[in-house]
Short mmCIF file of C-alpha atoms and ligand atoms in Angstrom, two decimals:
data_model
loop_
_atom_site.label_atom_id
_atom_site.label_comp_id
_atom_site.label_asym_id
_atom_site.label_seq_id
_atom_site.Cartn_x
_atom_site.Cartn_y
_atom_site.Cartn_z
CA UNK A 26 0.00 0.00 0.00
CA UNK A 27 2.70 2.24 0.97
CA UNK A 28 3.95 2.78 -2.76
CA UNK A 29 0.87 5.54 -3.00
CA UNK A 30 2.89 7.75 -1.21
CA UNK A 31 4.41 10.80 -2.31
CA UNK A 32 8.38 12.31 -1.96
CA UNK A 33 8.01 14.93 0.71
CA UNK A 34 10.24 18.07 0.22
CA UNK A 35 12.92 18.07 2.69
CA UNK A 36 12.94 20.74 5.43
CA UNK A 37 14.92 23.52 4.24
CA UNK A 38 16.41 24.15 7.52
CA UNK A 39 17.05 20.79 8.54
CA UNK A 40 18.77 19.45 4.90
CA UNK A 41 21.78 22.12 5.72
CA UNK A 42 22.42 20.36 8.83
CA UNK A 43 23.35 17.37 6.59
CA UNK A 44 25.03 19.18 4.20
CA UNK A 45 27.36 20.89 6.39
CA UNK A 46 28.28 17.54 8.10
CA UNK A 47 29.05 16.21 4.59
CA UNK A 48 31.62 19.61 4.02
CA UNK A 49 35.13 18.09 4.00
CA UNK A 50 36.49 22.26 4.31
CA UNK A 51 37.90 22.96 8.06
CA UNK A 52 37.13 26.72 7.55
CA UNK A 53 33.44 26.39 6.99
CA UNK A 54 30.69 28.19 9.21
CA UNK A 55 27.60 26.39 9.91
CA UNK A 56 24.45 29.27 10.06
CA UNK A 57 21.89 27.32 9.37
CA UNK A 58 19.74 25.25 12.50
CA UNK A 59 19.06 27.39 15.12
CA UNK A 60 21.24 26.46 17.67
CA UNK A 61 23.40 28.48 19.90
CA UNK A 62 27.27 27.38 20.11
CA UNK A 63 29.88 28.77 22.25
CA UNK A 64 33.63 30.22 21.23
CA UNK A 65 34.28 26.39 20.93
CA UNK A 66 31.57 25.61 18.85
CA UNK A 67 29.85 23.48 21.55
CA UNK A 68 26.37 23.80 22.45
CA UNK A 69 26.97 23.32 26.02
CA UNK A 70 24.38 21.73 28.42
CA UNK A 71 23.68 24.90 30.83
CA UNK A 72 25.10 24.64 34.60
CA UNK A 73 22.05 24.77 36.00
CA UNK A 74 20.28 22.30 33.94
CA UNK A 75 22.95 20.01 34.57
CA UNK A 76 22.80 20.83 38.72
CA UNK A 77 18.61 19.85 38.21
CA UNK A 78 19.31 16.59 36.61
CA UNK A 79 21.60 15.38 39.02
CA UNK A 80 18.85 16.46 41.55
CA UNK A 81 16.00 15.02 39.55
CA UNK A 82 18.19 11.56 39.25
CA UNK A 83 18.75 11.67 43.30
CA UNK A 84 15.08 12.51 44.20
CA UNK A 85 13.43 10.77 41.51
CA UNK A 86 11.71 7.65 42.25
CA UNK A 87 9.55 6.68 39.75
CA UNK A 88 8.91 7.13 36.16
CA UNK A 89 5.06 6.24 36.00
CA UNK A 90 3.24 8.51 33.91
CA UNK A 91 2.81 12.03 34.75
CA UNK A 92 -0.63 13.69 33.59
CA UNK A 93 -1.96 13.73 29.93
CA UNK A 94 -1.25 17.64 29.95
CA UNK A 95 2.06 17.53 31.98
CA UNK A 96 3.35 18.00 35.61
CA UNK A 97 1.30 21.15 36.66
CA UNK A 98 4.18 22.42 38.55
CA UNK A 99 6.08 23.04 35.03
CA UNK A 100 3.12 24.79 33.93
CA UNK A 101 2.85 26.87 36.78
CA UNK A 102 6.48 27.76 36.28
CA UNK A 103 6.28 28.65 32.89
CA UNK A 104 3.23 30.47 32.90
CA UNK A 105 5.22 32.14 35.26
CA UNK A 106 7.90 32.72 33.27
CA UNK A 107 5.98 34.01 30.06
CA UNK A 108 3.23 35.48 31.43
CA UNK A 109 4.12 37.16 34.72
CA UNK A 110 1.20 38.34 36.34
CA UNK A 111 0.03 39.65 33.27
CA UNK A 112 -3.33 37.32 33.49
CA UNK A 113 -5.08 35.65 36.60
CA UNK A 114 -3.55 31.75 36.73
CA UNK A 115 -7.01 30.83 36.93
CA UNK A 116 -7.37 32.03 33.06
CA UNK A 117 -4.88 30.21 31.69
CA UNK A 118 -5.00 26.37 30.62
CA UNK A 119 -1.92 25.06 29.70
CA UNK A 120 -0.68 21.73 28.20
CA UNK A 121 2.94 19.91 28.39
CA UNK A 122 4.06 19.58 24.75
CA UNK A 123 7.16 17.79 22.63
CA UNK A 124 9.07 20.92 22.27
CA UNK A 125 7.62 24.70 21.36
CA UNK A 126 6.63 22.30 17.94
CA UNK A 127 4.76 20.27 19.25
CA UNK A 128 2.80 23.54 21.30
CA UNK A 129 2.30 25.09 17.82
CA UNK A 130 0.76 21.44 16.38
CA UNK A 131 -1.48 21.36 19.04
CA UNK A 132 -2.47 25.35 19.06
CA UNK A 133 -3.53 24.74 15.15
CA UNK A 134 -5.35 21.52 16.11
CA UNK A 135 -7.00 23.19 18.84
CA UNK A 136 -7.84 25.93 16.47
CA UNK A 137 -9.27 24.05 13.63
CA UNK A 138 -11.43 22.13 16.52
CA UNK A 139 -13.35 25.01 17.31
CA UNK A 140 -13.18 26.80 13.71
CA UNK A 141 -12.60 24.14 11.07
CA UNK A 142 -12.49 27.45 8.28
CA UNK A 143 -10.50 29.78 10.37
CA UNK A 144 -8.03 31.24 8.34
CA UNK A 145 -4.65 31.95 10.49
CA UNK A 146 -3.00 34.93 9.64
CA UNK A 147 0.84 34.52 9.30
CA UNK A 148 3.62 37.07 8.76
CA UNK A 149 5.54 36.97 5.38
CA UNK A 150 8.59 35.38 5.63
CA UNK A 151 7.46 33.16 9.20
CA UNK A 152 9.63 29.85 10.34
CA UNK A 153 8.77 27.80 7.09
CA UNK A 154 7.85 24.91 9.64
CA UNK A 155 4.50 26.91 10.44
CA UNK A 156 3.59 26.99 6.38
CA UNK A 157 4.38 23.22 7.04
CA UNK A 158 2.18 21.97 9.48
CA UNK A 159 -0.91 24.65 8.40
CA UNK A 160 -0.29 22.89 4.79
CA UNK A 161 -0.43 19.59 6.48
CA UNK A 162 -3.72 20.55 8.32
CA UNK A 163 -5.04 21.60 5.16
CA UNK A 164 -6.16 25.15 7.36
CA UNK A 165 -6.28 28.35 5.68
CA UNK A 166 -3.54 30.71 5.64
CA UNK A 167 -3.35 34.35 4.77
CA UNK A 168 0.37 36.29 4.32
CA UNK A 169 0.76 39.30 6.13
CA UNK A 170 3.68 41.97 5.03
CA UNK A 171 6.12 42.00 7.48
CA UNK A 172 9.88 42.19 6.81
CA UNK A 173 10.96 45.08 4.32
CA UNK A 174 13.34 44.10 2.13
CA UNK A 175 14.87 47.63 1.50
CA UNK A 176 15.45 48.91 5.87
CA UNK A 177 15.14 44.94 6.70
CA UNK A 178 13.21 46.43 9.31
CA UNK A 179 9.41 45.74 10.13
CA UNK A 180 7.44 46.64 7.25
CA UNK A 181 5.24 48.08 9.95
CA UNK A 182 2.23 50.33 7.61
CA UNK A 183 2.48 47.19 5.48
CA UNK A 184 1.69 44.57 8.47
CA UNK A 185 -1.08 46.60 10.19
CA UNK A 186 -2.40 47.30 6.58
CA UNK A 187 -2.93 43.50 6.45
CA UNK A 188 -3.78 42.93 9.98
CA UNK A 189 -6.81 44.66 9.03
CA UNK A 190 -8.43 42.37 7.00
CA UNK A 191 -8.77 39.89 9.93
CA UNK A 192 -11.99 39.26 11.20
CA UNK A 193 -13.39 37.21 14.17
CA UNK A 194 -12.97 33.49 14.10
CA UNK A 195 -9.44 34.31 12.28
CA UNK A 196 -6.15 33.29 13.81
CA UNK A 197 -3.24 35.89 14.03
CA UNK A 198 0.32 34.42 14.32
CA UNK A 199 2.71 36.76 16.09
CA UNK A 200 6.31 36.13 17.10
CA UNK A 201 6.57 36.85 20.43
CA UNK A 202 10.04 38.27 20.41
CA UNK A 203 13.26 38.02 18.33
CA UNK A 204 11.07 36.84 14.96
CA UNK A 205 11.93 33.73 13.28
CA UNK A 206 13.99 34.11 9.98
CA UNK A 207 14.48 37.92 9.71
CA UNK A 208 15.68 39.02 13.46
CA UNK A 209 13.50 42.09 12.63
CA UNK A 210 10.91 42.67 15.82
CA UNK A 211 8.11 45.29 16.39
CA UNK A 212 8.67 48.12 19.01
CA UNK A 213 6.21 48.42 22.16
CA UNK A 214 4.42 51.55 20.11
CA UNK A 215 4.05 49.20 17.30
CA UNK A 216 2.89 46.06 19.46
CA UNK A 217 0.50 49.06 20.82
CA UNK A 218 -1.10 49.39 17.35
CA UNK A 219 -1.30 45.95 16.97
CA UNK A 220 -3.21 45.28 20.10
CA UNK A 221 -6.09 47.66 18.88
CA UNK A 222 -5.86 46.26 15.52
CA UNK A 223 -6.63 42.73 17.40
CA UNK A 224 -9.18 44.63 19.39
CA UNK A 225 -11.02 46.55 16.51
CA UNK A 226 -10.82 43.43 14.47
CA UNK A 227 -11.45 40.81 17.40
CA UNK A 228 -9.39 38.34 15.95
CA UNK A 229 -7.59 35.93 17.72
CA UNK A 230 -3.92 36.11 18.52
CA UNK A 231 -1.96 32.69 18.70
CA UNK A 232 1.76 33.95 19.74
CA UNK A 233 4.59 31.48 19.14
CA UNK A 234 7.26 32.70 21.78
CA UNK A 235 10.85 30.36 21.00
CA UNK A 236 13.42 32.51 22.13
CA UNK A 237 12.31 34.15 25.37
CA UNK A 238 15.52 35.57 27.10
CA UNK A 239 17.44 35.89 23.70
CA UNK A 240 16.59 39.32 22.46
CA UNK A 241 16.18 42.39 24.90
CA UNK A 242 16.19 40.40 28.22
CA UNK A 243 13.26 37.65 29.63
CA UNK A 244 10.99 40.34 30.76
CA UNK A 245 12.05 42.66 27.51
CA UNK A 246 11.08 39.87 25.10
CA UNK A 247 7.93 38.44 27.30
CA UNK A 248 6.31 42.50 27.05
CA UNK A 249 4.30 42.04 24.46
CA UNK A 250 2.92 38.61 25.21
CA UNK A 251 2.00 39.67 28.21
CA UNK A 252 -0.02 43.16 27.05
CA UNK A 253 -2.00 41.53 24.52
CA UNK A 254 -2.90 38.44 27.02
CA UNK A 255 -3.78 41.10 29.36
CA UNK A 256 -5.91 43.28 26.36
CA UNK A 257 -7.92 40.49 24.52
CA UNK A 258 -10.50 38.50 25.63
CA UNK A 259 -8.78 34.73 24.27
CA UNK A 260 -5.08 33.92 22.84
CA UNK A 261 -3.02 30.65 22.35
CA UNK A 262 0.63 30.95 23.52
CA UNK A 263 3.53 28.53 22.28
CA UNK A 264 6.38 28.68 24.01
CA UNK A 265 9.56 26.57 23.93
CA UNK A 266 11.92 25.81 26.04
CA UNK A 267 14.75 24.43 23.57
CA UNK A 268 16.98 27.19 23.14
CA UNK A 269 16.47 29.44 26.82
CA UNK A 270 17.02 26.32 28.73
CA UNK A 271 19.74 24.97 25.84
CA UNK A 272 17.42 21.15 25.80
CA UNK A 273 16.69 20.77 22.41
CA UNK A 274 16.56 17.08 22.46
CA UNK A 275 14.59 16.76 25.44
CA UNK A 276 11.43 18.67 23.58
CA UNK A 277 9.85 20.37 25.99
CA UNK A 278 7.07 23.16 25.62
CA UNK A 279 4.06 24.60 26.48
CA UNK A 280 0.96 25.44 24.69
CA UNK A 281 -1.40 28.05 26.92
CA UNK A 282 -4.49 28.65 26.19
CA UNK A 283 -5.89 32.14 28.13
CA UNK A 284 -10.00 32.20 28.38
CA UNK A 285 -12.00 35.08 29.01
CA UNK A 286 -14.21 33.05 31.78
CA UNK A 287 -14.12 29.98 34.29
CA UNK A 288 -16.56 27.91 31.45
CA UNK A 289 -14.54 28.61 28.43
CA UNK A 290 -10.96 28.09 30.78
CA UNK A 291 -12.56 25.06 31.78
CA UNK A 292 -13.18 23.78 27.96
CA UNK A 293 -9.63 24.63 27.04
CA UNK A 294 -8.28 22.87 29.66
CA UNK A 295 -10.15 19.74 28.56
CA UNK A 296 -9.45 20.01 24.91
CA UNK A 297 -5.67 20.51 25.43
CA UNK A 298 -5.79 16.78 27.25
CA UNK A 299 -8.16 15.48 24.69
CA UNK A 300 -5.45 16.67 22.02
CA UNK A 301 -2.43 14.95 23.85
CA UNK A 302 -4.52 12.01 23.93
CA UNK A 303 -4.79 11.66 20.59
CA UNK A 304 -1.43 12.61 19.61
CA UNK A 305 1.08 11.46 21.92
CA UNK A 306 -0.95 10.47 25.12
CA UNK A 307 1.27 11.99 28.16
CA UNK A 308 4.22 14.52 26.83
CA UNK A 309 7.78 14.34 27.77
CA UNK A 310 8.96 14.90 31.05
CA UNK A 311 12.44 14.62 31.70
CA UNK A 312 13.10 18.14 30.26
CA UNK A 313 9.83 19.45 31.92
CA UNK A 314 10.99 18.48 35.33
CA UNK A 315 14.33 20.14 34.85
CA UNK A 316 12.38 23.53 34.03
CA UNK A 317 10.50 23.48 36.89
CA UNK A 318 13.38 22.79 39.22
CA UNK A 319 15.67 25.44 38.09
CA UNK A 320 12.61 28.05 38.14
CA UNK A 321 11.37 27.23 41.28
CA UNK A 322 14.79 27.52 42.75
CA UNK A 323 16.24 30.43 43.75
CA UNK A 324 19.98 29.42 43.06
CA UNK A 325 19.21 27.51 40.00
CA UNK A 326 17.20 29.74 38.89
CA UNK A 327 19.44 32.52 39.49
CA UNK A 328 22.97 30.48 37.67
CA UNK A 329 20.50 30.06 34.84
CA UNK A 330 19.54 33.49 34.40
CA UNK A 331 22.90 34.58 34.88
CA UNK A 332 23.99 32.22 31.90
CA UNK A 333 21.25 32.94 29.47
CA UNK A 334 22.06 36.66 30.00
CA UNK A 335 25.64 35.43 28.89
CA UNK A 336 24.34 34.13 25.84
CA UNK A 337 22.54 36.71 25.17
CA UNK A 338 25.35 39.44 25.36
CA UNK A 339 27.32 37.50 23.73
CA UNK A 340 24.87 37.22 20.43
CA UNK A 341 24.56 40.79 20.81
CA UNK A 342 28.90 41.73 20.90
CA UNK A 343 28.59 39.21 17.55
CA UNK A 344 26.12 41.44 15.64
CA UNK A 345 28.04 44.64 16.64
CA UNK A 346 31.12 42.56 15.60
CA UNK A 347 29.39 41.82 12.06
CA UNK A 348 28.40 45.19 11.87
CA UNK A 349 31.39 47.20 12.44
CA UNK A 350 33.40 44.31 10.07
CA UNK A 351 31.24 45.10 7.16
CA UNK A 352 30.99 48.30 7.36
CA UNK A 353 34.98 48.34 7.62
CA UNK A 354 34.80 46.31 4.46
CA UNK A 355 32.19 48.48 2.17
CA UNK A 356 32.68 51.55 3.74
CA UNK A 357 29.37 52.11 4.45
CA UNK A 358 26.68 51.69 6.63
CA UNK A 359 24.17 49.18 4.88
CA UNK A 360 24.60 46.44 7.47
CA UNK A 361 23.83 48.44 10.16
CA UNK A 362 20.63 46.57 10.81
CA UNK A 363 22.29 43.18 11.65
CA UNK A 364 23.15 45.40 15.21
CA UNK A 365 19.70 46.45 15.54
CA UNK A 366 18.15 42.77 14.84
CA UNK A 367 17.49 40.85 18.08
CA UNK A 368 17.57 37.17 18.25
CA UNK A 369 19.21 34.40 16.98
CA UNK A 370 18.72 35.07 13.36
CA UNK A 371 19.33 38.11 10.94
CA UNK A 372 17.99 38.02 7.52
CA UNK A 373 20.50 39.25 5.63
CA UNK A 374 18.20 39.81 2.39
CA UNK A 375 19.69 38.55 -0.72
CA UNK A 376 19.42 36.60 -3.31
CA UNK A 377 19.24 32.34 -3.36
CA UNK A 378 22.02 32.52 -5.50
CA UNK A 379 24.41 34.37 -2.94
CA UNK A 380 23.19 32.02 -0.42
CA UNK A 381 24.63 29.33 -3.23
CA UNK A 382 27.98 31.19 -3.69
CA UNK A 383 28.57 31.54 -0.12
CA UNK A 384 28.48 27.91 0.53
CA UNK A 385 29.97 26.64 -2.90
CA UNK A 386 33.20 29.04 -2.60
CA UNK A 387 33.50 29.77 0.96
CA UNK A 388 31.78 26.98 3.08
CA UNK A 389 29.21 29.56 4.78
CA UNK A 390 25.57 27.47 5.56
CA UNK A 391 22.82 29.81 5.83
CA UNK A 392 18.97 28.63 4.72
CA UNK A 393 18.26 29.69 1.13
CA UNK A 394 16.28 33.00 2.58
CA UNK A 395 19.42 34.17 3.64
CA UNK A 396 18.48 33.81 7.04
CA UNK A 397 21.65 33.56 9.41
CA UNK A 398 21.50 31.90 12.28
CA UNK A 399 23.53 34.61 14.91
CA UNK A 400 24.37 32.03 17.31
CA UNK A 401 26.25 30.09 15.39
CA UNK A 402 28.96 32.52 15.22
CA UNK A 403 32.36 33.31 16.99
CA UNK A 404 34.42 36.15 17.63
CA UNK A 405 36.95 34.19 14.96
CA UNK A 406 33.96 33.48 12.04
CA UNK A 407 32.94 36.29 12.35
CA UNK A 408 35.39 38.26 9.89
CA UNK A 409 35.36 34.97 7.48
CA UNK A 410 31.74 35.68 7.31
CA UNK A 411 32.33 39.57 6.66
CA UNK A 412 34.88 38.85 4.02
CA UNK A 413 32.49 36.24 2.04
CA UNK A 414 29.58 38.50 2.29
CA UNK A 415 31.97 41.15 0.30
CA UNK A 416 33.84 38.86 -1.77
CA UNK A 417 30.57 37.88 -3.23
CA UNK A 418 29.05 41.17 -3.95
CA UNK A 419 26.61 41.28 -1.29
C1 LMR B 501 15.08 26.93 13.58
O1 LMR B 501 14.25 27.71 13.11
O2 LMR B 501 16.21 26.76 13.09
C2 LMR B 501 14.75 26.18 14.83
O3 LMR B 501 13.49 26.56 15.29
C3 LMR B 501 14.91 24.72 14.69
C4 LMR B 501 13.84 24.11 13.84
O4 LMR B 501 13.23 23.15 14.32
O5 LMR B 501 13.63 24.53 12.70
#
């Protein structure tokens, strides 16, 4: 039976992975996956993940099966985390996913549930895995400007322009913070704007939030999350926990759901189980449990903060690094944007053809979009990558 089936297209972020590995060259620089690597080129496990396994393995007694939406206490703590006190607890179902992917898979289930035509409104470019899964869904989707390809800023008149057409019973995706491929992120006047576009339009906002604690700081990048939870009556919240807690392969995330009442909290709450039922049965915990023990630790919780906000600097010194190289190198000031970006990725906005010449001559991986992945970087790539942007008439 199986011969009825049809050659998928490869993920275009995940296919570089394997092509790098398969680069015999010594010099080349690997932007592609999102992952963040140190001056080594390690992606270290974080201290204070590796201080709450060792207490998890001490403690733990028994691996029987948590609940179908998770160990509340990790959703406590990350409801914490993202939300603040932006929205009473009490609001606010929440379900244990396999990684922030998994959140997103079950937000669009969740959605299509209650509005089999929604359409869900998604920003043009948006991580191509989104496209993905919507396609897979067969759910509506609707492009809305974002990234301008002249500033590589926010193509802000263009987005709210779009935003406009929304109606109720339509799905807005927003990036929470440090947006996923261009780097390029709304201010809090703009989110402002937004939020009464949401209101006017009373559409609902799904926000996928990947990279808390990687752009402006975790309360910086958690801001606008937070307002619009706090301004509409319902939103669906995806967060991950792969890159701010450095487990990728331990998928852990969180889908939220915030109601407007105890009835409709009480129905999200039940439909987020019903969908982990039916897709997985109980979600992952190992990676779960080491979230909630670092946040609800005060030293833990502290060493990790203090590390991501290492990271963090540290992606920011690279861009300023970039920055200043290039605009050394073309005397001029047309990459000044990759200092303003926030996040782990910068879109660097040219052509799949550069993209080609920078791997085929200099052994530089970056996804066909040109989007760069920021924390893949060194203090030592970082002028290879400056000189191959030049050198091939970027
Ligand atoms: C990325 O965008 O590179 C990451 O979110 C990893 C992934 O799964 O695509």
């Amino acid at each position: 039976m199986f011969e009825t089936l049809k050659e998928q297209p490869a993920d275009k972020i995940l296919a570089l992975v394997q092509m790098y590995r398969d680069d015999p060259r010594d010099t080349k620089v690997d932007l592609g996956v999102g992952v963040y690597k140190d001056a080594t080129g390690l992606t270290p496990v974080m201290r204070a993940v590796k201080a709450a396994e060792q207490r998890i393995w001490e403690a733990q007694d028994t691996k029987v099966y948590t609940g179908l939406t998770g160990d509340p206490a990790f959703a406590d703590a990350m409801v914490g985390l993202v939300l603040g006190d932006a929205v009473s607890r009490g609001t606010v179902a929440a379900a244990a996913t396999p990684g922030g992917t998994g959140a997103v898979r079950q937000a669009f289930e969740m959605i299509k549930m209650a509005k089999p035509d929604a359409r869900v409104f998604v920003s043009d470019p948006t991580w191509p895995n989104h496209l993905s899964i919507l396609k897979y869904l067969e759910m509506d989707m609707v492009p809305y400007r974002y990234f301008d390809d002249e500033t590589r800023g926010v193509d802000f008149d263009g987005m709210l322009a779009d935003l406009k057409g929304a109606q109720a019973g339509d799905v807005v995706l927003l990036h929470g913070c440090c947006h996923n491929p261009t780097g390029a992120n709304l201010n809090a006047t703009q989110w402002d704007a937004v939020i009464e576009v949401l209101q006017e339009t009373g559409a609902t906002p799904m926000i996928d939030i990947a990279y808390q604690g990687f752009g402006d700081g975790l309360d910086a990048d958690a801001a606008a999350t937070r307002k619009i939870a706090a301004s509409v009556p319902e939103c669906l919240i995806a967060a991950s926990c792969s890159k701010n807690f450095g487990i990728y392969r331990e998928r852990t995330g969180l889908l939220m759901a915030v109601a407007a009442d105890p009835a409709a909290h009480k129905l999200n709450q039940g439909t987020l189980a019903y969908l982990n039922r039916q897709n997985f049965s109980f979600p992952p915990d190992h990676g779960a449990r080491i979230v909630s023990t670092i946040l609800e630790d005060d030293t833990l919780r502290g060493d990790w903060m203090a590390e991501l906000e290492e990271v963090r600097l540290g992606m920011l010194g690279l861009r300023e690094q970039l920055a200043g190289e290039l605009q050394r190198l073309s005397g001029s000031d047309r990459f000044g944007f990759l200092a303003e970006h926030r996040g782990m990725f910068s879109r660097l906005g040219t052509t799949p053809q550069k993209v080609e010449e920078l791997r085929e001559k200099h052994g530089i991986y970056m996804v066909g979009d040109s989007r760069m992945n920021i924390a893949g970087l060194n203090t030592q790539s970082v002028p290879i990558l400056a000189a191959a942007i030049i050198d091939v008439g970027i």
